[in-house]
PDB file of C-alpha atoms in Angstrom:
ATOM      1  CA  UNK D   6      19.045   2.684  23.915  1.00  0.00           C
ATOM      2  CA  UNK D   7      17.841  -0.521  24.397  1.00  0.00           C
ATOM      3  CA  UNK D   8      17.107   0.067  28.248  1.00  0.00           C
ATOM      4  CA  UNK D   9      15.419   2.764  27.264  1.00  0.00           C
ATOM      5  CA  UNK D  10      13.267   1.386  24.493  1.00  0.00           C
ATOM      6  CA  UNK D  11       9.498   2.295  25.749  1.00  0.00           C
ATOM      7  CA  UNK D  12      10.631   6.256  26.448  1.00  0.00           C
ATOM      8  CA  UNK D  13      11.979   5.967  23.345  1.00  0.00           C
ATOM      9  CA  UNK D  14       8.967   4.896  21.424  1.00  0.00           C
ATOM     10  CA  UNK D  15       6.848   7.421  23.625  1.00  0.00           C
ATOM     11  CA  UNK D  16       8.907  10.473  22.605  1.00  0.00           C
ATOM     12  CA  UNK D  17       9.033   9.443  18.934  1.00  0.00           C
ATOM     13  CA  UNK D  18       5.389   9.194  18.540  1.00  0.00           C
ATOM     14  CA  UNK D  19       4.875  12.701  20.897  1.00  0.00           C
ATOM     15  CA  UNK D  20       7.212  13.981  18.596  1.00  0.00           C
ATOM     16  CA  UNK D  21       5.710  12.957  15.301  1.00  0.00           C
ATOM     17  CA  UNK D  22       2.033  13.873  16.785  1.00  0.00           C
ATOM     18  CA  UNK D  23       3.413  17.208  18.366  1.00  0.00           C
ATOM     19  CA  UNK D  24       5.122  18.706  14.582  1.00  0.00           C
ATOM     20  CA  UNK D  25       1.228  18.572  12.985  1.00  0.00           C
ATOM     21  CA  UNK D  26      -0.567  18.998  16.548  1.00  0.00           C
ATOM     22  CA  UNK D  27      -3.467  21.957  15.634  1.00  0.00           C
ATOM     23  CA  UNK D  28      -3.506  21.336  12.214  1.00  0.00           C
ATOM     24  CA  UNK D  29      -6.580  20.718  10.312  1.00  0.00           C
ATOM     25  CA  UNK D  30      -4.877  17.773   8.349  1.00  0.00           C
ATOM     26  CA  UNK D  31      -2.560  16.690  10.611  1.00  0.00           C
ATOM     27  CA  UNK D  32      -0.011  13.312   9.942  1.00  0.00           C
ATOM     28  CA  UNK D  33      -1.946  14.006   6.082  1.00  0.00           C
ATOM     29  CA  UNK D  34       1.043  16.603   6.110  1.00  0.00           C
ATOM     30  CA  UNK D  35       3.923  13.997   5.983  1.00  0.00           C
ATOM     31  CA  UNK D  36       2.470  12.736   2.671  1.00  0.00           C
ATOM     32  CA  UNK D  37       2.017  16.354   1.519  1.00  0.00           C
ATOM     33  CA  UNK D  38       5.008  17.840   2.380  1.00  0.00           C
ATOM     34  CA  UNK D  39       7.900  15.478   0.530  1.00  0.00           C
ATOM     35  CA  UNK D  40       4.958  15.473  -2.693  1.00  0.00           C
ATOM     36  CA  UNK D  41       4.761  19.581  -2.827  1.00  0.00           C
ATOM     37  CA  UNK D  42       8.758  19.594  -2.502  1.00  0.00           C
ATOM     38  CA  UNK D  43       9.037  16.840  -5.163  1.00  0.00           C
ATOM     39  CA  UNK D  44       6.846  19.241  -7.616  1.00  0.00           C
ATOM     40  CA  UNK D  45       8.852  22.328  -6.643  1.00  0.00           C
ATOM     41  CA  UNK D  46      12.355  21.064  -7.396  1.00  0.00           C
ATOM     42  CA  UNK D  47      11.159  18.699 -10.500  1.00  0.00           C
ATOM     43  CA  UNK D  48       9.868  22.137 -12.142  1.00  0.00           C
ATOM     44  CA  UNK D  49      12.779  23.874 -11.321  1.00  0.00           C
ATOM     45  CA  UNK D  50      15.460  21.229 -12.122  1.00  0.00           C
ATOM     46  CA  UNK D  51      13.950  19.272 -15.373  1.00  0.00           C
ATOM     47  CA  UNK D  52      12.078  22.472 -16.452  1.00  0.00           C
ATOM     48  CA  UNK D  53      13.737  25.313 -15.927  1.00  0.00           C
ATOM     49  CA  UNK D  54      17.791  24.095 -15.828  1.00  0.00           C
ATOM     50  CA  UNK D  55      16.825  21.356 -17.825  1.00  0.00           C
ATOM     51  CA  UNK D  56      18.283  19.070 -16.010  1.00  0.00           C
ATOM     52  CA  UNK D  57      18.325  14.763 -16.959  1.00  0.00           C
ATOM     53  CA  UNK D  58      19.943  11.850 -15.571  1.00  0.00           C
ATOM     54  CA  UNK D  59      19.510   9.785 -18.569  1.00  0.00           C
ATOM     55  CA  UNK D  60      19.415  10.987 -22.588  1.00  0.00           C
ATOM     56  CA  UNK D  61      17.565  13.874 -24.019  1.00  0.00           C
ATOM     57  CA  UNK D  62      14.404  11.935 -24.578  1.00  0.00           C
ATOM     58  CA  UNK D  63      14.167  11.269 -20.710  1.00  0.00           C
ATOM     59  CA  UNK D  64      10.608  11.566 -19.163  1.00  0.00           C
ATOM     60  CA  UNK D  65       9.547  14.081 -16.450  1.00  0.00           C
ATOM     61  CA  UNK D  66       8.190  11.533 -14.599  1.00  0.00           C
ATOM     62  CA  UNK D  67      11.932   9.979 -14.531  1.00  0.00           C
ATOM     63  CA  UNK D  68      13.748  12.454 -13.328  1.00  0.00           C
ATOM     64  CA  UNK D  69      11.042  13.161 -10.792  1.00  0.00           C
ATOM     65  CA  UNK D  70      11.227   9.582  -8.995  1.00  0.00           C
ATOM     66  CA  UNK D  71      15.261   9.479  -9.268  1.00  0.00           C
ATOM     67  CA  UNK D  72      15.325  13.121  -7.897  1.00  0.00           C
ATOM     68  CA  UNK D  73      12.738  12.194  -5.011  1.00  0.00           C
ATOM     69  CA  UNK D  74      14.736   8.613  -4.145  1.00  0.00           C
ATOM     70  CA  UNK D  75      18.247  11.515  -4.066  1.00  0.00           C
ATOM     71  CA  UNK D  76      15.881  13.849  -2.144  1.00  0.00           C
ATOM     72  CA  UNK D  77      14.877  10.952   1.168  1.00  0.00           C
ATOM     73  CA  UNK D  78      18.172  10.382   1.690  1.00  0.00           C
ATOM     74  CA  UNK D  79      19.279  14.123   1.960  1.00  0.00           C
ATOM     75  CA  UNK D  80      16.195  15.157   3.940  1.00  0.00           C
ATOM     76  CA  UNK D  81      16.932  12.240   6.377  1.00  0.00           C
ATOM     77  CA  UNK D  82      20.615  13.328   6.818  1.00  0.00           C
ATOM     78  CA  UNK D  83      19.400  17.135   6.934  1.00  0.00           C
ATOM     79  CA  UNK D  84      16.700  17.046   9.429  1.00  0.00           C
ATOM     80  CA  UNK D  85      18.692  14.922  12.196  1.00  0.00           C
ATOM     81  CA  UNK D  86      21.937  16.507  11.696  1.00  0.00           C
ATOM     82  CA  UNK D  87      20.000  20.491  11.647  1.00  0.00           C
ATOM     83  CA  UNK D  88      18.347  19.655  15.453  1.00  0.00           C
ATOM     84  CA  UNK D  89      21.610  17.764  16.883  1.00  0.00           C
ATOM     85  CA  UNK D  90      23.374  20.832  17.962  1.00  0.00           C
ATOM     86  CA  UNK D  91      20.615  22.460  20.145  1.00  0.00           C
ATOM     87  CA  UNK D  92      18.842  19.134  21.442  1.00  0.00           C
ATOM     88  CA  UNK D  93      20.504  20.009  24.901  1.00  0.00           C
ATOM     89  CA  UNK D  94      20.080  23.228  25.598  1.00  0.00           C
ATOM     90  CA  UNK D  95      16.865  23.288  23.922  1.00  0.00           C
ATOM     91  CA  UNK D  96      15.336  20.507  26.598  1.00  0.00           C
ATOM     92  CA  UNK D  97      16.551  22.287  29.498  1.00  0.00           C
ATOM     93  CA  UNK D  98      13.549  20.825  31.454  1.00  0.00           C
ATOM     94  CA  UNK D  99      15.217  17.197  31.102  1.00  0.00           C
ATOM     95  CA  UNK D 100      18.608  18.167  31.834  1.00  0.00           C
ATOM     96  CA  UNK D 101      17.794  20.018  34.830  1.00  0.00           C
ATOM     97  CA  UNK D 102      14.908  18.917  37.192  1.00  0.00           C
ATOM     98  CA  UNK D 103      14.497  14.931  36.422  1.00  0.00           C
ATOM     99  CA  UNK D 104      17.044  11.929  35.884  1.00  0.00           C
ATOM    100  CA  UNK D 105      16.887  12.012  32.020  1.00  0.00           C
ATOM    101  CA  UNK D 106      18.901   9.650  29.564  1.00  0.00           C
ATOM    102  CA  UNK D 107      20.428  12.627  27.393  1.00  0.00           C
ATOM    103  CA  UNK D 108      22.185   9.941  25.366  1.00  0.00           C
ATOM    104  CA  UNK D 109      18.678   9.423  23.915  1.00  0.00           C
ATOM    105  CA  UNK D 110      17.522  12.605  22.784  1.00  0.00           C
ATOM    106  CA  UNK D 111      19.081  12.261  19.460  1.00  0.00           C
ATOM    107  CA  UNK D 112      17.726   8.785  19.035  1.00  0.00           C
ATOM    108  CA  UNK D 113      14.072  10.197  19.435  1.00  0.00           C
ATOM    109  CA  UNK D 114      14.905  12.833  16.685  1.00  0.00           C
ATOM    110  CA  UNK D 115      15.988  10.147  14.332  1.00  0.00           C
ATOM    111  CA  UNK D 116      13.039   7.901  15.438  1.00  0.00           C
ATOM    112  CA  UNK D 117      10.608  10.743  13.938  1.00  0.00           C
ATOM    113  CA  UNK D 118      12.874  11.163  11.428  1.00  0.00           C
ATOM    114  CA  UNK D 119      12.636   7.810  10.417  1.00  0.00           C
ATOM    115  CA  UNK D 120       9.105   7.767  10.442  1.00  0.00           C
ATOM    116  CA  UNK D 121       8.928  10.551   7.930  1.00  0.00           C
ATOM    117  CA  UNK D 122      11.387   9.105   5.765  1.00  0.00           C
ATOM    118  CA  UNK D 123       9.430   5.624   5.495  1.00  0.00           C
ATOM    119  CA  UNK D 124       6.267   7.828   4.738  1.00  0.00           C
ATOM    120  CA  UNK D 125       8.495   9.464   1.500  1.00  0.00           C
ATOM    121  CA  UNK D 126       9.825   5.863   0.937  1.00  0.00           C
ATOM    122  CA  UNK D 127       6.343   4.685   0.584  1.00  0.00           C
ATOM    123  CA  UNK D 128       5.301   7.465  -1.664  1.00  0.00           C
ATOM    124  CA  UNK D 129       8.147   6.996  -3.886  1.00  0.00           C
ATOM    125  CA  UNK D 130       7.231   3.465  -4.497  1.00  0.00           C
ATOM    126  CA  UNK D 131       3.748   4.044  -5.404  1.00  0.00           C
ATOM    127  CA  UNK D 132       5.179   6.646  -7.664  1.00  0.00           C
ATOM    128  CA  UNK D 133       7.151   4.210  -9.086  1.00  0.00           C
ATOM    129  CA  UNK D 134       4.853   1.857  -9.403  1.00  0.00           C
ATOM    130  CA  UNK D 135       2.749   3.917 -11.166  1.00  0.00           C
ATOM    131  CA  UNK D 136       4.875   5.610 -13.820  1.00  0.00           C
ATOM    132  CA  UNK D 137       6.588   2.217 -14.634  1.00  0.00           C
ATOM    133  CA  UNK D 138       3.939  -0.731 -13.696  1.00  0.00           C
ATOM    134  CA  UNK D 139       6.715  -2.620 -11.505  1.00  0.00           C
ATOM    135  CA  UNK D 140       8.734  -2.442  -8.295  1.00  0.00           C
ATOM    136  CA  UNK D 141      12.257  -3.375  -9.128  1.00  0.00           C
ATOM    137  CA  UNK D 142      12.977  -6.416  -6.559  1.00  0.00           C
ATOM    138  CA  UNK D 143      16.312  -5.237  -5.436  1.00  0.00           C
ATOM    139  CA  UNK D 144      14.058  -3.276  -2.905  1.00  0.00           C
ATOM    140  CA  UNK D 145      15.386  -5.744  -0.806  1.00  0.00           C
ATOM    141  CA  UNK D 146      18.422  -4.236  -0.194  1.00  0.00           C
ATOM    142  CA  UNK D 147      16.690  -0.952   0.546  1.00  0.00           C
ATOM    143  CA  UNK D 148      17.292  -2.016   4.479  1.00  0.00           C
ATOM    144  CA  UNK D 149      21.412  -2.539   3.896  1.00  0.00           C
ATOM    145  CA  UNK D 150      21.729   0.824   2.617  1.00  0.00           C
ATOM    146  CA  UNK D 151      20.070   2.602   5.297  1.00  0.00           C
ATOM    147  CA  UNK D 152      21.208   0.665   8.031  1.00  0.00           C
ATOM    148  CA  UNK D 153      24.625   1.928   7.547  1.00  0.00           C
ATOM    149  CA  UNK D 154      23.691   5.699   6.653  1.00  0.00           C
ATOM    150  CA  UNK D 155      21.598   5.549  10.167  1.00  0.00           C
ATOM    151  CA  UNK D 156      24.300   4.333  12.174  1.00  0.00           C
ATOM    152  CA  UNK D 157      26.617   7.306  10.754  1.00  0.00           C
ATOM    153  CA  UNK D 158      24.180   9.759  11.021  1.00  0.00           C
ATOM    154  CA  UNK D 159      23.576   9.012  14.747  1.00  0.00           C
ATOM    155  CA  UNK D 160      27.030   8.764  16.030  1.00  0.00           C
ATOM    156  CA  UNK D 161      27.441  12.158  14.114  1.00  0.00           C
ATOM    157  CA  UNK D 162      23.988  13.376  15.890  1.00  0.00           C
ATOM    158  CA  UNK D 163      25.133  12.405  19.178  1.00  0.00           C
ATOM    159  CA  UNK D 164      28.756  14.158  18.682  1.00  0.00           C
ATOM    160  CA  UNK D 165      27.343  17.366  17.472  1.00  0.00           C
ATOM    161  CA  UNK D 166      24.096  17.137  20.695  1.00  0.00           C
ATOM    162  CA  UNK D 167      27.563  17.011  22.563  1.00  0.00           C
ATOM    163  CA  UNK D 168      28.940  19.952  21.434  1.00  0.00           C
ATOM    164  CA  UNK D 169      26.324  22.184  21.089  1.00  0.00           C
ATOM    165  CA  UNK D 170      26.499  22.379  24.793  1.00  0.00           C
ATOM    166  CA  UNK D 171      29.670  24.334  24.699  1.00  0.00           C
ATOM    167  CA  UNK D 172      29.993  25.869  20.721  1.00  0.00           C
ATOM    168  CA  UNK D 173      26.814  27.500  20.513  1.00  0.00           C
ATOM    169  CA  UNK D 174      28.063  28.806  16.902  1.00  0.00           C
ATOM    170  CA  UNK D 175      27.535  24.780  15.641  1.00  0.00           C
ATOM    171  CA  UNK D 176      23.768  24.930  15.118  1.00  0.00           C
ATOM    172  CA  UNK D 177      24.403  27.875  13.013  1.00  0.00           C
ATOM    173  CA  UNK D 178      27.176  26.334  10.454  1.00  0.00           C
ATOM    174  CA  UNK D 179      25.817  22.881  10.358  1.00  0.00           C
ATOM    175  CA  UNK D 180      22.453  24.710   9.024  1.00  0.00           C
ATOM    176  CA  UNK D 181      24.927  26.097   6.371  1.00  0.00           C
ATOM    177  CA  UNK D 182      26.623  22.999   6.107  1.00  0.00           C
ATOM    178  CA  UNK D 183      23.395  20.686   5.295  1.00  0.00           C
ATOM    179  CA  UNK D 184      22.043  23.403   2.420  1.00  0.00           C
ATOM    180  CA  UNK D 185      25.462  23.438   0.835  1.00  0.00           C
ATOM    181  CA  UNK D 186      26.081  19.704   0.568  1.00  0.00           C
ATOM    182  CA  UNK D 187      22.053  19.196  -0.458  1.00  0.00           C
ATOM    183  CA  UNK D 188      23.501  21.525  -3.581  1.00  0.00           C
ATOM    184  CA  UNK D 189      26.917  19.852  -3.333  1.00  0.00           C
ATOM    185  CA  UNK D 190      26.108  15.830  -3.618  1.00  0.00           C
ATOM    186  CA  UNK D 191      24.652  14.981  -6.510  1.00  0.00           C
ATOM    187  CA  UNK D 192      21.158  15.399  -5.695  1.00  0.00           C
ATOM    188  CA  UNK D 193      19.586  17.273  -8.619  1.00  0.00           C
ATOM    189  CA  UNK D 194      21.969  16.387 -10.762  1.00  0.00           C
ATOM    190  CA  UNK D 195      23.452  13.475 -12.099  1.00  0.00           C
ATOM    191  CA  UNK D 196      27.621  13.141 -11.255  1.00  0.00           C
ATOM    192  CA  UNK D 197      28.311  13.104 -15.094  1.00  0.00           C
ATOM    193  CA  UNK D 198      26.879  16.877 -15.499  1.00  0.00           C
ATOM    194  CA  UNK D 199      30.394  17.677 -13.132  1.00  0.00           C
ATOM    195  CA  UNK D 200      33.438  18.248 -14.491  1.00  0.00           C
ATOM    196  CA  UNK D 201      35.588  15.547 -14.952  1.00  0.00           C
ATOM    197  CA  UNK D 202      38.139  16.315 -11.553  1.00  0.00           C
ATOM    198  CA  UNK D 203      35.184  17.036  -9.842  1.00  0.00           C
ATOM    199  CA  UNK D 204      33.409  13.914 -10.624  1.00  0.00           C
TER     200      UNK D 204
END
């Protein structure tokens, strides 16, 4: 990776400018996208199921910032671990005619990643700091949690790049797998709403 850096930093941006490429708003959409998704599953979850973390008298706005902060962290996982399977076969053009790294191709998918899920990180602040007036200052450790969930999630991209070579039927079940532990972890919920063995 770190031989590689400047390829590496190449791809990430070509891939970050590529996903909007033609669009009238273009890299406006990464602020869009995790705010329309936020308003979507706040309706649904605090309106519709009713759903708090805290008492009854909980606020909307609440809810909406601890579902978003439960919402980066499973979009991060989701989005790296969905591509993994078919980054191979799906750059046949690299594997093929030139001397390519393949170890990296996973690390430029979490690169963009990344990217995206510092642009919801930085939303969810300001939304934070505008429902409440403050920024909590154990944002600090905001870097030792996601250091560690990184480092999983790119050993687990590499192994699954790996074997999507030869199990084609992988980048169909870990599509399955993603949506059903988005539901799964508590997410849009809080634990306590579980029953008791489950919690």
């Amino acid at each position: 990776v770190w031989v590689n850096k400047s390829l590496i930093g190449k791809m990430v941006k070509r891939d970050v400018v590529g996903r909007y490429k033609g669009s009238v708003m273009g890299l406006l959409w990464s602020f869009l996208n995790p705010i329309l998704m936020l308003l979507i599953y706040t309706f649904v979850f605090s309106v519709i199921f009713k759903a708090r973390w805290g008492g009854p008298d909980e606020s909307k706005t609440q809810f909406a910032v601890v579902l978003f902060a439960g919402m980066i962290v499973q979009s991060l996982f989701a989005e790296v671990i969905n591509k993994a399977p078919a980054l191979i076969i799906s750059n046949t053009n690299f594997v093929k005619k030139v001397v390519f790294p393949l170890e990296i191709l996973p690390v430029i998918t979490m690169g963009a990643a990344l990217f995206h899920n510092a642009i919801s990180i930085l939303v969810l602040l300001i939304a934070f700091f505008l429902f409440n007036g403050y920024i909590q200052w154990t944002i600090i450790f905001l870097p030792l949690i996601i250091i560690p969930f990184v480092i999983l999630i790119q050993g687990l991209a590499w192994m699954l790049a790996s074997l999507g070579v030869f199990l084609r039927d992988i980048a169909q079940s870990v599509g399955i797998m993603t949506t059903v532990l988005s539901f799964l972890a508590p997410v849009f919920y809080p634990v306590s709403a579980l029953p008791v063995g489950l919690q």
